[in-house]
PDB file of C-alpha atoms in Angstrom:
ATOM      1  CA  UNK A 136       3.815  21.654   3.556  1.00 93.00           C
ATOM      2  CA  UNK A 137       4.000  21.571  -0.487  1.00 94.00           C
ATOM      3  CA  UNK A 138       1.687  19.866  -1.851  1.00 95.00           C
ATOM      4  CA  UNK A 139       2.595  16.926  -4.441  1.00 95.00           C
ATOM      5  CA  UNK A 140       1.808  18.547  -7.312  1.00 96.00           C
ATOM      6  CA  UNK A 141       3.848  21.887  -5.990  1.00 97.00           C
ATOM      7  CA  UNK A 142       6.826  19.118  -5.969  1.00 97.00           C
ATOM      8  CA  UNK A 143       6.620  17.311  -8.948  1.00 97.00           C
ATOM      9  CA  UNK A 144       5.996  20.893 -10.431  1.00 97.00           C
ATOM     10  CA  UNK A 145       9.037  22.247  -8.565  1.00 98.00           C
ATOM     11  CA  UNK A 146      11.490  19.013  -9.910  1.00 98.00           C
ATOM     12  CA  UNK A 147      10.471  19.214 -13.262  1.00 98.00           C
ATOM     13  CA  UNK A 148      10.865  22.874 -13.564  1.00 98.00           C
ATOM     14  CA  UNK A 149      14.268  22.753 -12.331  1.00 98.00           C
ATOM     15  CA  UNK A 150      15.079  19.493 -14.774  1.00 98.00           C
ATOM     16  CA  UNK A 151      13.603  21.500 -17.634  1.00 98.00           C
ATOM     17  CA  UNK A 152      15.524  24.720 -16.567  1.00 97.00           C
ATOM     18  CA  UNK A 153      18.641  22.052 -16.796  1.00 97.00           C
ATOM     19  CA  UNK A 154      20.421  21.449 -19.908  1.00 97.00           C
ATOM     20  CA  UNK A 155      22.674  19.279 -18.496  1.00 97.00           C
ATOM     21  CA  UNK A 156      19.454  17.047 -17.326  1.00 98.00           C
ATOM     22  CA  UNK A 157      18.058  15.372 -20.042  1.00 98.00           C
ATOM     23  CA  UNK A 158      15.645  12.995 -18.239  1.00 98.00           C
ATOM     24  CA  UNK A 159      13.491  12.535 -14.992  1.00 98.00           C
ATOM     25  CA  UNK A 160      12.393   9.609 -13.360  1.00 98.00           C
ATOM     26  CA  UNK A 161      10.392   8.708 -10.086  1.00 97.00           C
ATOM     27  CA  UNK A 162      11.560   5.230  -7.956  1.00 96.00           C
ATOM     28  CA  UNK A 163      10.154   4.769  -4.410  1.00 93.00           C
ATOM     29  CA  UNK A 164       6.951   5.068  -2.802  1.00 92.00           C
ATOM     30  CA  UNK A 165       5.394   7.100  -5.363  1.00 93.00           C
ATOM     31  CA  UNK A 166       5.862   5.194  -8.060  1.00 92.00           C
ATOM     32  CA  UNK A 167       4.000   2.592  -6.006  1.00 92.00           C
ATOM     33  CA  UNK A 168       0.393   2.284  -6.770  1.00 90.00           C
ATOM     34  CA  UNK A 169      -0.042  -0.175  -3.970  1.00 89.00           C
ATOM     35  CA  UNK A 170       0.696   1.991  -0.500  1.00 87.00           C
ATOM     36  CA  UNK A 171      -0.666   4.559   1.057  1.00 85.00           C
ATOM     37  CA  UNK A 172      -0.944   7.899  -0.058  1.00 87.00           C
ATOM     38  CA  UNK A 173      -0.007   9.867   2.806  1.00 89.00           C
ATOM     39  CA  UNK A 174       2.040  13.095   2.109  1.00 90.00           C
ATOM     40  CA  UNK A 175       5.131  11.873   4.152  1.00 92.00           C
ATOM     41  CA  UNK A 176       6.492   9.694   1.573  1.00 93.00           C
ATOM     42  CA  UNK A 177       9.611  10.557  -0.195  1.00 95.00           C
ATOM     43  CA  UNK A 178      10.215  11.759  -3.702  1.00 97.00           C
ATOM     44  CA  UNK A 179      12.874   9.490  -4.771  1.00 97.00           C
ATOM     45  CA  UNK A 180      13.704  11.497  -7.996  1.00 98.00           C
ATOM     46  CA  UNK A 181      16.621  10.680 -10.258  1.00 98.00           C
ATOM     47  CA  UNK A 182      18.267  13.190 -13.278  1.00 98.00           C
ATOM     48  CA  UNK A 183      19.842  11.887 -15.874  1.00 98.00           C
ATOM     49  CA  UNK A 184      22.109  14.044 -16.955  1.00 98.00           C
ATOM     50  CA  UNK A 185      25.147  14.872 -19.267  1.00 98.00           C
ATOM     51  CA  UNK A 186      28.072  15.594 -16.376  1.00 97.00           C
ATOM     52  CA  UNK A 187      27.385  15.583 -12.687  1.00 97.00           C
ATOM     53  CA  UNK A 188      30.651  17.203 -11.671  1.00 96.00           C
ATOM     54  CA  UNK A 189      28.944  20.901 -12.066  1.00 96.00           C
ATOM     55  CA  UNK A 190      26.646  19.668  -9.355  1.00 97.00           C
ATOM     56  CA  UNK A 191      28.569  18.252  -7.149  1.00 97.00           C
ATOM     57  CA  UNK A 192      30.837  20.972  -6.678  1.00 96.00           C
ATOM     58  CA  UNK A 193      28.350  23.184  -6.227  1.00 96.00           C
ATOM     59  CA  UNK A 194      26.919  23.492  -2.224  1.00 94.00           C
ATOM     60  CA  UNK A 195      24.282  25.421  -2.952  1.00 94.00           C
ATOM     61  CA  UNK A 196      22.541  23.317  -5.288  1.00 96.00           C
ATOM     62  CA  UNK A 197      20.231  21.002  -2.816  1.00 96.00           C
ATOM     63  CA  UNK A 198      18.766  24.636  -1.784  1.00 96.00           C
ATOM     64  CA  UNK A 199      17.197  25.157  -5.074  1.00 96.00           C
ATOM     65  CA  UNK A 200      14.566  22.554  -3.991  1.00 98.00           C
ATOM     66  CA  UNK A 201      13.376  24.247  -0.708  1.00 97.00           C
ATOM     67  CA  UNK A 202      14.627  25.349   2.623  1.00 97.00           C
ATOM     68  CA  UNK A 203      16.977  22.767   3.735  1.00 97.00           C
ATOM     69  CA  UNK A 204      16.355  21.406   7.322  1.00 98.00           C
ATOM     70  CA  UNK A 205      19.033  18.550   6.930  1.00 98.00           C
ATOM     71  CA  UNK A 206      20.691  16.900   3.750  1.00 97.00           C
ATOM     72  CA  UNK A 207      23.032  13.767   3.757  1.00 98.00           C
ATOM     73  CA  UNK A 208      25.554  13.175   0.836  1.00 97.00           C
ATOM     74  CA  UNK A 209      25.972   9.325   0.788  1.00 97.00           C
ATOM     75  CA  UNK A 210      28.848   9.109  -1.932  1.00 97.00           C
ATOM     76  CA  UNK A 211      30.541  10.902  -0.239  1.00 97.00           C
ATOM     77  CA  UNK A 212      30.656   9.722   3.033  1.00 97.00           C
ATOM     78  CA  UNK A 213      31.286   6.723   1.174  1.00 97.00           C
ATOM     79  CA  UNK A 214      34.154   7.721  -0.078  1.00 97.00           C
ATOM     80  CA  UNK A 215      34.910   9.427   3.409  1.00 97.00           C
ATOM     81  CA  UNK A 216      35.285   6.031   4.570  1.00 96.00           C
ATOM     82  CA  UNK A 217      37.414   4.669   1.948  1.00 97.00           C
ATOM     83  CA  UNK A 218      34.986   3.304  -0.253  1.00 95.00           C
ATOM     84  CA  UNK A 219      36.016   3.557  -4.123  1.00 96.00           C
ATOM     85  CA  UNK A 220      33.339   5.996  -5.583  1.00 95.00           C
ATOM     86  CA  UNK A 221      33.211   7.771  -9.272  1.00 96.00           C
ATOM     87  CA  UNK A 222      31.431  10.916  -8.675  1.00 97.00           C
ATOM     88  CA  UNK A 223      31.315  11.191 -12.500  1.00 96.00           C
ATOM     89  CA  UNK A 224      29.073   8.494 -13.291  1.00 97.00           C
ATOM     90  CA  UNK A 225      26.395   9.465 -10.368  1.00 97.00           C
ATOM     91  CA  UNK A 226      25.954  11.209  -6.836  1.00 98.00           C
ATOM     92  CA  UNK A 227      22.930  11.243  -4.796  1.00 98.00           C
ATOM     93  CA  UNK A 228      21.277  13.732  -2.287  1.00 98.00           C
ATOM     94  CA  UNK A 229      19.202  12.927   0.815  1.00 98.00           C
ATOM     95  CA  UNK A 230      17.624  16.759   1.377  1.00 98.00           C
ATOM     96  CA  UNK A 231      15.147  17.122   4.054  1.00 98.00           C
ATOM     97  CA  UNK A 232      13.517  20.746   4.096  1.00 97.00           C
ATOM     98  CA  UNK A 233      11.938  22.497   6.913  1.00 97.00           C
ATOM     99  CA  UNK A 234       8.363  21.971   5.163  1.00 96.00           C
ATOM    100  CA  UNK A 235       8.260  18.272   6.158  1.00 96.00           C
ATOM    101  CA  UNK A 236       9.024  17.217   2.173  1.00 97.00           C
ATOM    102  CA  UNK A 237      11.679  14.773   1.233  1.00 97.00           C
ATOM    103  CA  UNK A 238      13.776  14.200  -2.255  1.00 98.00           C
ATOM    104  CA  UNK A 239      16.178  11.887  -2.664  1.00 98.00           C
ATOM    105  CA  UNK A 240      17.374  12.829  -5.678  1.00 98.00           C
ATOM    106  CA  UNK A 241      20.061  10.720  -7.265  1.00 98.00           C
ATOM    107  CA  UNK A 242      21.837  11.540 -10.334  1.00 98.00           C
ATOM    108  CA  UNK A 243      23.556   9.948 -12.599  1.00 98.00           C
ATOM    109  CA  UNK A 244      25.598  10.201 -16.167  1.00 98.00           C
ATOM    110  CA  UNK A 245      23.116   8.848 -19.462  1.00 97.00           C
ATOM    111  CA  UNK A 246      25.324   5.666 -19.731  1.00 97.00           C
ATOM    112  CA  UNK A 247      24.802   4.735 -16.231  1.00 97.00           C
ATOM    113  CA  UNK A 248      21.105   4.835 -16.891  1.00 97.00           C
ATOM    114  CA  UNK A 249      21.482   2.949 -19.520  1.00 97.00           C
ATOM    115  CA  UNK A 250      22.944  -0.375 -17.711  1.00 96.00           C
ATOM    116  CA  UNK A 251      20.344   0.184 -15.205  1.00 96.00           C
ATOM    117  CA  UNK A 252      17.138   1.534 -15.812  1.00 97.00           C
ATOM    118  CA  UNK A 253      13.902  -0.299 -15.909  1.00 93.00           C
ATOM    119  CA  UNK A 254      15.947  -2.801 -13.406  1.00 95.00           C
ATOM    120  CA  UNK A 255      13.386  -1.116 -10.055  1.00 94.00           C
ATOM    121  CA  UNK A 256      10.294  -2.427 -11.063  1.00 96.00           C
ATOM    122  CA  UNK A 257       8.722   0.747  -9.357  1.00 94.00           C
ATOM    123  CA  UNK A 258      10.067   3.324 -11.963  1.00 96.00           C
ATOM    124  CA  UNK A 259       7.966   6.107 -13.553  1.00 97.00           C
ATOM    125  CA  UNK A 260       9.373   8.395 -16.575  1.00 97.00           C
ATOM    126  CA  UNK A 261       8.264  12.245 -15.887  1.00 97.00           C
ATOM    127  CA  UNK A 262      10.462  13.659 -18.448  1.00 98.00           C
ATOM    128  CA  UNK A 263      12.515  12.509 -21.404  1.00 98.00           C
ATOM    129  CA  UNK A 264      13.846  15.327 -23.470  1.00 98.00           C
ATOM    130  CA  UNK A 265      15.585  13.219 -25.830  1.00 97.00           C
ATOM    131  CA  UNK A 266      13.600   9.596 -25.839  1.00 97.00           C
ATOM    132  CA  UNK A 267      16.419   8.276 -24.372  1.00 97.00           C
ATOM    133  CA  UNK A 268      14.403   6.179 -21.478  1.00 97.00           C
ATOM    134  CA  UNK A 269      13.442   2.744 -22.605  1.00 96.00           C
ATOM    135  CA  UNK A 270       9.512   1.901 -22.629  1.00 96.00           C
ATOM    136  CA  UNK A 271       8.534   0.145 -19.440  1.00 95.00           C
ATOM    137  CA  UNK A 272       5.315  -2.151 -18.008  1.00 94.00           C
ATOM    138  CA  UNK A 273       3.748   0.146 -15.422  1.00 94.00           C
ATOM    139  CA  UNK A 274       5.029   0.490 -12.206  1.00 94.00           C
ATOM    140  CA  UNK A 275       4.279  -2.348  -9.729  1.00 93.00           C
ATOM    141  CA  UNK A 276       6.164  -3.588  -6.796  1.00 93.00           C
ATOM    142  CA  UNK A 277       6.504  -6.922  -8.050  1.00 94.00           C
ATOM    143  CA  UNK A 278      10.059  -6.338  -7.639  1.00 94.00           C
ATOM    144  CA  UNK A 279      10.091  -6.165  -4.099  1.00 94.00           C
ATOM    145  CA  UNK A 280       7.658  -9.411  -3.382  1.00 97.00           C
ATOM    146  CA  UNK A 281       9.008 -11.721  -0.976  1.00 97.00           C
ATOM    147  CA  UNK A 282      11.624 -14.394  -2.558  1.00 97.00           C
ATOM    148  CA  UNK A 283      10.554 -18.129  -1.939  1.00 98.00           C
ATOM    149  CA  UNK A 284      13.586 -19.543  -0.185  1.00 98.00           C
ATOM    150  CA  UNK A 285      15.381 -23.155  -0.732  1.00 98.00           C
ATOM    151  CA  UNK A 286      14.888 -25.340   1.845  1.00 98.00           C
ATOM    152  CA  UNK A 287      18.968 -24.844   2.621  1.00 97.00           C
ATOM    153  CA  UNK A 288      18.182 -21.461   3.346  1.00 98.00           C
ATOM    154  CA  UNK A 289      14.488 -21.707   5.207  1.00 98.00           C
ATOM    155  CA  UNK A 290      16.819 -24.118   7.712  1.00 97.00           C
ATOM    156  CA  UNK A 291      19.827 -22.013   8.059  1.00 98.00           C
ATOM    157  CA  UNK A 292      17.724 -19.134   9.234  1.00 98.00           C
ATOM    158  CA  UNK A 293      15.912 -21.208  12.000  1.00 98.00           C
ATOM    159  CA  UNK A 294      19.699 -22.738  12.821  1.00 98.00           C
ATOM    160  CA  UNK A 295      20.535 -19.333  13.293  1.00 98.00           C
ATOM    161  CA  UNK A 296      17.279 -17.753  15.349  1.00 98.00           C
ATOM    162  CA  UNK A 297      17.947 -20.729  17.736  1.00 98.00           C
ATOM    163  CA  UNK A 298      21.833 -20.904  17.524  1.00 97.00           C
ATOM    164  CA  UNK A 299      22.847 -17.169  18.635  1.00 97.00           C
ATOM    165  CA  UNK A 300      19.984 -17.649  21.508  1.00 97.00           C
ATOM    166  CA  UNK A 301      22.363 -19.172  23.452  1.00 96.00           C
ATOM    167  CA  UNK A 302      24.522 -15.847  23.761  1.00 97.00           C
ATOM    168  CA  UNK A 303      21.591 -13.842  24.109  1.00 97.00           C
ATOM    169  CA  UNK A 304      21.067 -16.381  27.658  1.00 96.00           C
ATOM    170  CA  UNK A 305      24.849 -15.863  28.828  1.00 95.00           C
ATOM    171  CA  UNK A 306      24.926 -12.128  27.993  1.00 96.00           C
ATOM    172  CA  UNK A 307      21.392 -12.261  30.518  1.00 96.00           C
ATOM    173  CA  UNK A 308      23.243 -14.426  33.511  1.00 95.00           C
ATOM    174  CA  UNK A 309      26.507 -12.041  33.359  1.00 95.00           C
ATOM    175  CA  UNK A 310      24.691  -9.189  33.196  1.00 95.00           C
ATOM    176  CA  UNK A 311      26.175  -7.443  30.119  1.00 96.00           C
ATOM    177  CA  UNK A 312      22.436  -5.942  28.729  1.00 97.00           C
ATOM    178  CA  UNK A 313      23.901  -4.008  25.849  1.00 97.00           C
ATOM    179  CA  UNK A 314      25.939  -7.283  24.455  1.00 98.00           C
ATOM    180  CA  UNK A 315      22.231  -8.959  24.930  1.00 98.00           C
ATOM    181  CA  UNK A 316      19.782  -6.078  23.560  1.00 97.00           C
ATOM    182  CA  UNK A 317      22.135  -6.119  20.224  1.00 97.00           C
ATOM    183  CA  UNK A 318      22.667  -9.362  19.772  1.00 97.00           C
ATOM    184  CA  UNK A 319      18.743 -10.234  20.826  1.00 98.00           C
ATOM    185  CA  UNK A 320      17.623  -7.389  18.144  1.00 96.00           C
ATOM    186  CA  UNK A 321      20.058  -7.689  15.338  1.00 96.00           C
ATOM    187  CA  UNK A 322      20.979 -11.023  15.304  1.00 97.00           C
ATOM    188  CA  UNK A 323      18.179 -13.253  16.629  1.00 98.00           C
ATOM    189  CA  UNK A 324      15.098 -10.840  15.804  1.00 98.00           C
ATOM    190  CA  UNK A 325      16.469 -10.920  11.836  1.00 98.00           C
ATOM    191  CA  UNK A 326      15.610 -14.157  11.511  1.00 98.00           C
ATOM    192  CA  UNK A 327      12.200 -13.828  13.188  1.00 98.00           C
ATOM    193  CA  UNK A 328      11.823 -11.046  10.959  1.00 98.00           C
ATOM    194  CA  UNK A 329      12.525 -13.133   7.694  1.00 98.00           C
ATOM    195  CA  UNK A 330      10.187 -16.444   8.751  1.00 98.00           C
ATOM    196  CA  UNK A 331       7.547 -13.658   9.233  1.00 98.00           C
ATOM    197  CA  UNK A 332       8.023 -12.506   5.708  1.00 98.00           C
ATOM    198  CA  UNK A 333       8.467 -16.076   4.473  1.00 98.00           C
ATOM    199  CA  UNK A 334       4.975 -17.296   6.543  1.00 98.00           C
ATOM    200  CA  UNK A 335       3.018 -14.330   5.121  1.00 98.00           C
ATOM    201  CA  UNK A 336       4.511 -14.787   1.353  1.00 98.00           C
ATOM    202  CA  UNK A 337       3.710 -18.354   1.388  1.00 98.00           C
ATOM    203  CA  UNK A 338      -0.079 -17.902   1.597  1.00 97.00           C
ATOM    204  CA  UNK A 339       0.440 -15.905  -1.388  1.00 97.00           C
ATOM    205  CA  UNK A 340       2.461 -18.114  -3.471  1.00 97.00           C
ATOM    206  CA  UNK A 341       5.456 -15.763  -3.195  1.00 98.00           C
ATOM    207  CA  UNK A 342       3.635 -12.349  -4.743  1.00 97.00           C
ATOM    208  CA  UNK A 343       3.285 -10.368  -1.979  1.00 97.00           C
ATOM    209  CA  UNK A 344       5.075  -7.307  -0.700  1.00 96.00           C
ATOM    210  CA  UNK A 345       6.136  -6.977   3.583  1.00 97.00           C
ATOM    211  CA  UNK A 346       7.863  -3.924   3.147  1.00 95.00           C
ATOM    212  CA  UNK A 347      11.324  -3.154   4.352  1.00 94.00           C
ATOM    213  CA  UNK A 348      12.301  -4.456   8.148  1.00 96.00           C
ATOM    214  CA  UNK A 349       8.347  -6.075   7.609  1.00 97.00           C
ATOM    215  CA  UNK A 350       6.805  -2.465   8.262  1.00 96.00           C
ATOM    216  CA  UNK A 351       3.651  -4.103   6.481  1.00 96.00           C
ATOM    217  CA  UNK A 352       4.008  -7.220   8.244  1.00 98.00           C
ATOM    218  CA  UNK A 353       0.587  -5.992  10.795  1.00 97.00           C
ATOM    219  CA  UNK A 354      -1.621  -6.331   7.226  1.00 96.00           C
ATOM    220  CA  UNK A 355      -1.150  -9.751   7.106  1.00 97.00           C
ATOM    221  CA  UNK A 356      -0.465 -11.189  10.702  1.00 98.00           C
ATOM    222  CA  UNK A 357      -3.430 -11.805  12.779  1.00 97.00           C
ATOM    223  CA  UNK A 358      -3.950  -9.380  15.509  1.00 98.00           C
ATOM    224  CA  UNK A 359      -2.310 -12.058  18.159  1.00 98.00           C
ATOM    225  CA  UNK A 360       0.636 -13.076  16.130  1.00 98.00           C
ATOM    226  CA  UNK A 361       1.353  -9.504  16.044  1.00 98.00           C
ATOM    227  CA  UNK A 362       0.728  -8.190  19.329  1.00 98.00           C
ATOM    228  CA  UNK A 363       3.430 -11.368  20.175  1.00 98.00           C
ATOM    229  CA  UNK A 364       5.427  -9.876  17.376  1.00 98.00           C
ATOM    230  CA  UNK A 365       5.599  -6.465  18.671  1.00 98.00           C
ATOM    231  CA  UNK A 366       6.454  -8.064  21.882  1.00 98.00           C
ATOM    232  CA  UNK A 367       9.590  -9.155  21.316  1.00 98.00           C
ATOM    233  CA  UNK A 368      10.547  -5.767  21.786  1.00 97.00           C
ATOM    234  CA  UNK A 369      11.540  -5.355  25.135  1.00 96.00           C
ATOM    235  CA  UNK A 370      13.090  -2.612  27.768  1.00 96.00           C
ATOM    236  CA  UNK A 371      16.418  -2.767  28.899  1.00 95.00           C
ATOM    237  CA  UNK A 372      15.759  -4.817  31.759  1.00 96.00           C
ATOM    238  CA  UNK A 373      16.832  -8.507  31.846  1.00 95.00           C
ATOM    239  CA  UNK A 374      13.579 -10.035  33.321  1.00 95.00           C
ATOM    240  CA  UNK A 375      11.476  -8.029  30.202  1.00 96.00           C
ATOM    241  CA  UNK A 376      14.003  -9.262  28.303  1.00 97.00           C
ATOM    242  CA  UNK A 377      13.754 -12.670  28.779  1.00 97.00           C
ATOM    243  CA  UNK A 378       9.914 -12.206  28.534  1.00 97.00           C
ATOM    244  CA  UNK A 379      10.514 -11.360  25.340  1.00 98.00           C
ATOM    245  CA  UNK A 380      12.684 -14.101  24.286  1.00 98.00           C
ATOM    246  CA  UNK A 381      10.554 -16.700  24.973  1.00 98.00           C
ATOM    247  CA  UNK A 382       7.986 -14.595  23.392  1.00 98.00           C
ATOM    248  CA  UNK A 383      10.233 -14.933  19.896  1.00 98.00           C
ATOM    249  CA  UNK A 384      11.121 -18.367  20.604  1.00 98.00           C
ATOM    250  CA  UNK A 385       7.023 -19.229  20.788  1.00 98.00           C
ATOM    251  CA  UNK A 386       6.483 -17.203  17.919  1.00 98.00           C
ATOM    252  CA  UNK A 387       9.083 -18.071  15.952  1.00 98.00           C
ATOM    253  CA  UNK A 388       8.382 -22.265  16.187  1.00 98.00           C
ATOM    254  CA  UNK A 389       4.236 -21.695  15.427  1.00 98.00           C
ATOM    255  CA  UNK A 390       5.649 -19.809  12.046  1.00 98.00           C
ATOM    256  CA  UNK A 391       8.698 -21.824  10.927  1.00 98.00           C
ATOM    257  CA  UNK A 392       6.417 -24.667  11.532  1.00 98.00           C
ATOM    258  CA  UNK A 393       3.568 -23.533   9.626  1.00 98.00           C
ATOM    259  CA  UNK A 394       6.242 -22.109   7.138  1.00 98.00           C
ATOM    260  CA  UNK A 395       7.942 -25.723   6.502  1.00 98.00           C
ATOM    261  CA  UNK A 396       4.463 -26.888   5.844  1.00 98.00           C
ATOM    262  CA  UNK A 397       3.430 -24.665   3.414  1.00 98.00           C
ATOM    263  CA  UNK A 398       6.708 -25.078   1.268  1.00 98.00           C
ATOM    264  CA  UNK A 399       6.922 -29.142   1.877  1.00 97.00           C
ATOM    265  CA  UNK A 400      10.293 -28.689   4.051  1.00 98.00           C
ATOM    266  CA  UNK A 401      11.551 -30.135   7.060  1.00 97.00           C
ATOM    267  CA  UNK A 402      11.405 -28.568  10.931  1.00 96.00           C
ATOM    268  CA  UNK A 403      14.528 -29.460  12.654  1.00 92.00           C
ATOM    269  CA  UNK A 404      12.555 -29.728  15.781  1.00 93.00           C
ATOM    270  CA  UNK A 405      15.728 -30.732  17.899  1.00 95.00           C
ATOM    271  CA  UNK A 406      16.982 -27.284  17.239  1.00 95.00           C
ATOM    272  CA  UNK A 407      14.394 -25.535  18.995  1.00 96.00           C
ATOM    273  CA  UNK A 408      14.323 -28.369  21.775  1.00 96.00           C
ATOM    274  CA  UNK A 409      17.728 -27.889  22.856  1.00 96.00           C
ATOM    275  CA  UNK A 410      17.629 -24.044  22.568  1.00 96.00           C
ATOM    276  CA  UNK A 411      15.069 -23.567  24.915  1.00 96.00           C
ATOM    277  CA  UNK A 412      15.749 -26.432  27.454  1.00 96.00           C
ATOM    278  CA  UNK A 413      19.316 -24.602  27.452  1.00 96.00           C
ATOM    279  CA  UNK A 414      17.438 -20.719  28.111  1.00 96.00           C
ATOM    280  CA  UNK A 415      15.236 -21.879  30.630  1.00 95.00           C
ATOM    281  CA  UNK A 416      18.149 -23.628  32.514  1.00 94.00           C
ATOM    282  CA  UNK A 417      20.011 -20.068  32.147  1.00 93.00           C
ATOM    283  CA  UNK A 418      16.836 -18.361  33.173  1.00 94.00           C
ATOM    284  CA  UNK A 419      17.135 -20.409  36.520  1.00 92.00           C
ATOM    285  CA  UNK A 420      20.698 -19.288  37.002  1.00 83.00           C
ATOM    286  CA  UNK A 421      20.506 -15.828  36.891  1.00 83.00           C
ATOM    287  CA  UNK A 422      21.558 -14.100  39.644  1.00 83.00           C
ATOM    288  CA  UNK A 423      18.887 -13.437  42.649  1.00 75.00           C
ATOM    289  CA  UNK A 424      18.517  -9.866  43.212  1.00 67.00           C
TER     290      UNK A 424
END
């Protein structure tokens, strides 16, 4: 595997090689000074450049980074799918090569950059041929800390964690366990997902980072609130299933609780009481094998 300095080495070399690019600059992971520094973490690169057209018409152009093992072109299946998309102000390619390495490298025109940049808060500069990239505060991911929500919003999300329960317990009686494990994991588990984020940020007045999908979320939990978290991943099999539903519904009510206290708002306690008195009564009715 290439080492990070190999990469950085290899990108800038190619930019400088460029005269259409005119400026480099690092987003993602690396540019955060905060996580780990393990050598699977992307290099989410960006050119700034005079025309993209010449690259995007060219195929072969990801390979000049390494030997590809798989590369995605989101603009264009994008566009693929209808979406309006100006492959003349910027295009972006996802190239994973057979060394394990990563760039996303997006590009994008010099007047794009200039309604944008310095709007990531985790942005370093590793090349400017003409000094056309504004001077930034050093990279932080204060951009990505946890938003402090209204108290309209902290009570929609626990209307909505205890709301869709009740198809998660009909899908369970009739038996339809893909209906259930989708709607249980993408509906309800979102909003168990965002009173996590909300209860962690909370104890830090709002300036802390969970990570995307809460991937960081085990840093701050206590070793029993995630264990229960974890938990509410189940198999495909209705009785684990509903093990883990009233694992979320247990978890959920100790941190919206805890949450509502912390930010001086409301528990609509009814909410959860009728939820649950409703899934146990549909745990009773399942069908008897």
């Amino acid at each position: 595997m290439r080492t990070e300095q190999e990469m950085l080495d290899l990108i800038l070399g190619i930019a400088r090689s460029e005269e259409r690019v005119r400026a480099v600059y690092l987003n993602g992971s690396r540019a955060n000074p905060h996580v780990a520094k393990d050598p699977w973490r992307d290099y989410d690169a960006v050119f700034v450049v005079t025309e993209t057209r010449p690259y995007v018409e060219d195929p072969a152009w990801p390979a000049r980074f390494g030997e590809i093992a798989i590369v995605q072109e989101p603009d264009r299946m994008d566009a693929d799918r209808g979406e309006p998309m100006d492959f003349d102000r910027s295009y972006t390619w996802l190239m994973l090569f057979r060394d394990g390495n990563r760039i996303d490298l997006h590009m994008e025109t010099v007047s794009v950059m200039q309604e944008h940049y310095g709007d990531d808060s985790l942005t370093v500069p590793l090349l400017d041929k003409d000094g056309i990239l504004p001077a930034l505060p050093p990279s932080d991911d204060v951009g990505y800390y946890v938003t402090r929500p209204a108290e309209r919003i902290y009570q929609n999300s626990a209307n909505e964690f205890w709301w869709c329960l009740n198809n998660v317990g009909k899908g369970l009686v009739r038996g339809q366990i893909p209906y259930v494990m989708r709607m249980f994991r993408e509906i309800v588990c979102l909003q168990l997902e965002r009173m996590t984020a909300w209860y962690i940020a909370a104890q830090y007045d709002f300036r802390v980072n969970t990570g995307m999908f809460g991937k960081y979320f085990e840093k701050y939990l206590s070793a029993d609130q995630y264990a229960r978290y974890l938990a509410t991943y189940p198999k495909a099999e209705p009785e684990a299933i509903w093990e883990a539903v009233f694992t979320a519904c247990e978890l959920f009510s100790e941190l919206a609780r805890e949450t509502g206290r912390m930010l001086g708002y409301p528990y609509l306690e009814s909410e959860e009481a009728g939820s649950v008195e409703y899934l146990r009564r549909m745990h009773e009715n399942m069908p008897k094998k």
